[in-house]
Amino acid sequence: MPRKSKAELESMSAEAAWYTTPEGRRQTQREFERALKRGTLLRSPGSPIPQTDAKVLAELVEKAKAKATKAISIRLPVADLERAQRIAAKEGIGYQTVLKRAIQAGLKKVS
């Protein structure tokens, strides 16, 4: 394998640095999703991965969404927040966990 020139190594370094930026990660994600949909995604040894069944893919997406979290801001009455903090102190957990559990329980009850 021929040695790479200094310019090639610097450009490879710059490219690698770009892929670590948020835009680089988004671009990589878009390329991965397109290849997955087209069925052209390759494993590292070079063998193509067959196109995934739409139902299986939808199920995988739902599982991923169930585990994914998103930071939000929400306004609560001070009394509710203090109540959650008291419950959290009794249970030895964070008040955010108490609120998360209460929201999940409420959503299960409604649906």
PDB file of C-alpha atoms in Angstrom, residues 3-106:
ATOM      1  CA  ARG A   3       2.226   5.954   1.631  1.00  0.00           C
ATOM      2  CA  LYS A   4      -0.166   8.862   1.772  1.00  0.00           C
ATOM      3  CA  SER A   5       1.157  12.363   1.203  1.00  0.00           C
ATOM      4  CA  LYS A   6       0.966  14.980   3.943  1.00  0.00           C
ATOM      5  CA  ALA A   7      -1.755  16.827   2.000  1.00  0.00           C
ATOM      6  CA  GLU A   8      -3.821  13.631   1.740  1.00  0.00           C
ATOM      7  CA  LEU A   9      -3.428  12.964   5.454  1.00  0.00           C
ATOM      8  CA  GLU A  10      -4.444  16.535   6.316  1.00  0.00           C
ATOM      9  CA  SER A  11      -7.498  16.346   4.072  1.00  0.00           C
ATOM     10  CA  MET A  12      -8.447  12.988   5.617  1.00  0.00           C
ATOM     11  CA  SER A  13      -8.048  14.536   9.063  1.00  0.00           C
ATOM     12  CA  ALA A  14     -10.267  17.470   8.095  1.00  0.00           C
ATOM     13  CA  GLU A  15     -12.851  15.084   6.668  1.00  0.00           C
ATOM     14  CA  ALA A  16     -12.808  12.970   9.832  1.00  0.00           C
ATOM     15  CA  ALA A  17     -13.220  16.123  11.923  1.00  0.00           C
ATOM     16  CA  TRP A  18     -16.201  17.185   9.785  1.00  0.00           C
ATOM     17  CA  TYR A  19     -17.915  13.826  10.338  1.00  0.00           C
ATOM     18  CA  THR A  20     -17.766  14.443  14.101  1.00  0.00           C
ATOM     19  CA  THR A  21     -19.728  17.701  13.775  1.00  0.00           C
ATOM     20  CA  PRO A  22     -23.530  17.695  14.141  1.00  0.00           C
ATOM     21  CA  GLU A  23     -23.912  18.326  10.379  1.00  0.00           C
ATOM     22  CA  GLY A  24     -21.550  15.452   9.605  1.00  0.00           C
ATOM     23  CA  ARG A  25     -23.512  13.109  11.864  1.00  0.00           C
ATOM     24  CA  ARG A  26     -26.804  14.181  10.242  1.00  0.00           C
ATOM     25  CA  GLN A  27     -25.335  13.597   6.770  1.00  0.00           C
ATOM     26  CA  THR A  28     -24.108  10.140   7.788  1.00  0.00           C
ATOM     27  CA  GLN A  29     -27.561   9.319   9.186  1.00  0.00           C
ATOM     28  CA  ARG A  30     -29.249  10.449   5.943  1.00  0.00           C
ATOM     29  CA  GLU A  31     -26.859   8.364   3.825  1.00  0.00           C
ATOM     30  CA  PHE A  32     -27.400   5.331   6.046  1.00  0.00           C
ATOM     31  CA  GLU A  33     -31.212   5.662   5.866  1.00  0.00           C
ATOM     32  CA  ARG A  34     -31.152   6.036   2.051  1.00  0.00           C
ATOM     33  CA  ALA A  35     -28.935   2.965   1.668  1.00  0.00           C
ATOM     34  CA  LEU A  36     -31.158   0.976   4.027  1.00  0.00           C
ATOM     35  CA  LYS A  37     -34.302   1.902   2.061  1.00  0.00           C
ATOM     36  CA  ARG A  38     -32.667   1.065  -1.293  1.00  0.00           C
ATOM     37  CA  GLY A  39     -31.281  -2.191   0.042  1.00  0.00           C
ATOM     38  CA  THR A  40     -27.732  -1.153  -0.836  1.00  0.00           C
ATOM     39  CA  LEU A  41     -26.368  -1.061   2.697  1.00  0.00           C
ATOM     40  CA  LEU A  42     -23.176  -3.116   2.911  1.00  0.00           C
ATOM     41  CA  ARG A  43     -21.690  -4.978   5.835  1.00  0.00           C
ATOM     42  CA  SER A  44     -18.011  -4.392   6.420  1.00  0.00           C
ATOM     43  CA  PRO A  45     -16.892  -7.525   4.501  1.00  0.00           C
ATOM     44  CA  GLY A  46     -18.867  -6.209   1.537  1.00  0.00           C
ATOM     45  CA  SER A  47     -21.918  -8.478   1.536  1.00  0.00           C
ATOM     46  CA  PRO A  48     -25.175  -6.626   0.800  1.00  0.00           C
ATOM     47  CA  ILE A  49     -27.875  -6.595   3.452  1.00  0.00           C
ATOM     48  CA  PRO A  50     -31.270  -7.591   2.029  1.00  0.00           C
ATOM     49  CA  GLN A  51     -33.954  -4.918   2.102  1.00  0.00           C
ATOM     50  CA  THR A  52     -35.769  -4.986   5.414  1.00  0.00           C
ATOM     51  CA  ASP A  53     -39.489  -5.788   5.480  1.00  0.00           C
ATOM     52  CA  ALA A  54     -41.506  -2.598   6.070  1.00  0.00           C
ATOM     53  CA  LYS A  55     -43.364  -4.137   9.039  1.00  0.00           C
ATOM     54  CA  VAL A  56     -40.119  -5.180  10.718  1.00  0.00           C
ATOM     55  CA  LEU A  57     -38.624  -1.754  10.081  1.00  0.00           C
ATOM     56  CA  ALA A  58     -41.710  -0.012  11.518  1.00  0.00           C
ATOM     57  CA  GLU A  59     -41.529  -2.243  14.596  1.00  0.00           C
ATOM     58  CA  LEU A  60     -37.854  -1.398  15.092  1.00  0.00           C
ATOM     59  CA  VAL A  61     -38.598   2.319  14.756  1.00  0.00           C
ATOM     60  CA  GLU A  62     -41.373   2.074  17.371  1.00  0.00           C
ATOM     61  CA  LYS A  63     -39.042   0.263  19.780  1.00  0.00           C
ATOM     62  CA  ALA A  64     -36.402   2.940  19.266  1.00  0.00           C
ATOM     63  CA  LYS A  65     -38.956   5.714  19.850  1.00  0.00           C
ATOM     64  CA  ALA A  66     -40.114   4.046  23.066  1.00  0.00           C
ATOM     65  CA  LYS A  67     -36.576   4.208  24.441  1.00  0.00           C
ATOM     66  CA  ALA A  68     -35.652   7.619  23.031  1.00  0.00           C
ATOM     67  CA  THR A  69     -36.038  10.701  25.192  1.00  0.00           C
ATOM     68  CA  LYS A  70     -36.362  14.384  24.405  1.00  0.00           C
ATOM     69  CA  ALA A  71     -35.685  17.250  26.778  1.00  0.00           C
ATOM     70  CA  ILE A  72     -38.687  19.553  27.178  1.00  0.00           C
ATOM     71  CA  SER A  73     -39.679  22.533  29.272  1.00  0.00           C
ATOM     72  CA  ILE A  74     -43.015  22.457  31.029  1.00  0.00           C
ATOM     73  CA  ARG A  75     -44.691  24.880  33.404  1.00  0.00           C
ATOM     74  CA  LEU A  76     -46.163  23.274  36.515  1.00  0.00           C
ATOM     75  CA  PRO A  77     -47.919  24.724  39.505  1.00  0.00           C
ATOM     76  CA  VAL A  78     -45.402  25.212  42.322  1.00  0.00           C
ATOM     77  CA  ALA A  79     -47.527  23.053  44.629  1.00  0.00           C
ATOM     78  CA  ASP A  80     -47.319  20.117  42.185  1.00  0.00           C
ATOM     79  CA  LEU A  81     -43.572  20.521  41.842  1.00  0.00           C
ATOM     80  CA  GLU A  82     -43.093  20.612  45.613  1.00  0.00           C
ATOM     81  CA  ARG A  83     -45.303  17.538  45.995  1.00  0.00           C
ATOM     82  CA  ALA A  84     -43.192  15.682  43.422  1.00  0.00           C
ATOM     83  CA  GLN A  85     -40.038  16.727  45.276  1.00  0.00           C
ATOM     84  CA  ARG A  86     -41.425  15.415  48.590  1.00  0.00           C
ATOM     85  CA  ILE A  87     -42.350  12.081  46.996  1.00  0.00           C
ATOM     86  CA  ALA A  88     -38.906  11.895  45.398  1.00  0.00           C
ATOM     87  CA  ALA A  89     -37.185  12.550  48.720  1.00  0.00           C
ATOM     88  CA  LYS A  90     -39.183   9.731  50.371  1.00  0.00           C
ATOM     89  CA  GLU A  91     -38.341   7.280  47.580  1.00  0.00           C
ATOM     90  CA  GLY A  92     -34.740   8.421  47.191  1.00  0.00           C
ATOM     91  CA  ILE A  93     -35.078   9.297  43.500  1.00  0.00           C
ATOM     92  CA  GLY A  94     -35.093  12.509  41.483  1.00  0.00           C
ATOM     93  CA  TYR A  95     -38.265  14.548  41.240  1.00  0.00           C
ATOM     94  CA  GLN A  96     -37.997  14.417  37.430  1.00  0.00           C
ATOM     95  CA  THR A  97     -38.336  10.634  37.684  1.00  0.00           C
ATOM     96  CA  VAL A  98     -41.453  11.046  39.824  1.00  0.00           C
ATOM     97  CA  LEU A  99     -42.959  13.405  37.247  1.00  0.00           C
ATOM     98  CA  LYS A 100     -42.011  11.091  34.362  1.00  0.00           C
ATOM     99  CA  ARG A 101     -43.677   8.133  36.087  1.00  0.00           C
ATOM    100  CA  ALA A 102     -46.791  10.193  36.833  1.00  0.00           C
ATOM    101  CA  ILE A 103     -47.057  11.263  33.195  1.00  0.00           C
ATOM    102  CA  GLN A 104     -46.601   7.673  31.989  1.00  0.00           C
ATOM    103  CA  ALA A 105     -49.243   6.401  34.425  1.00  0.00           C
ATOM    104  CA  GLY A 106     -51.644   9.139  33.340  1.00  0.00           C
TER     105      GLY A 106
END
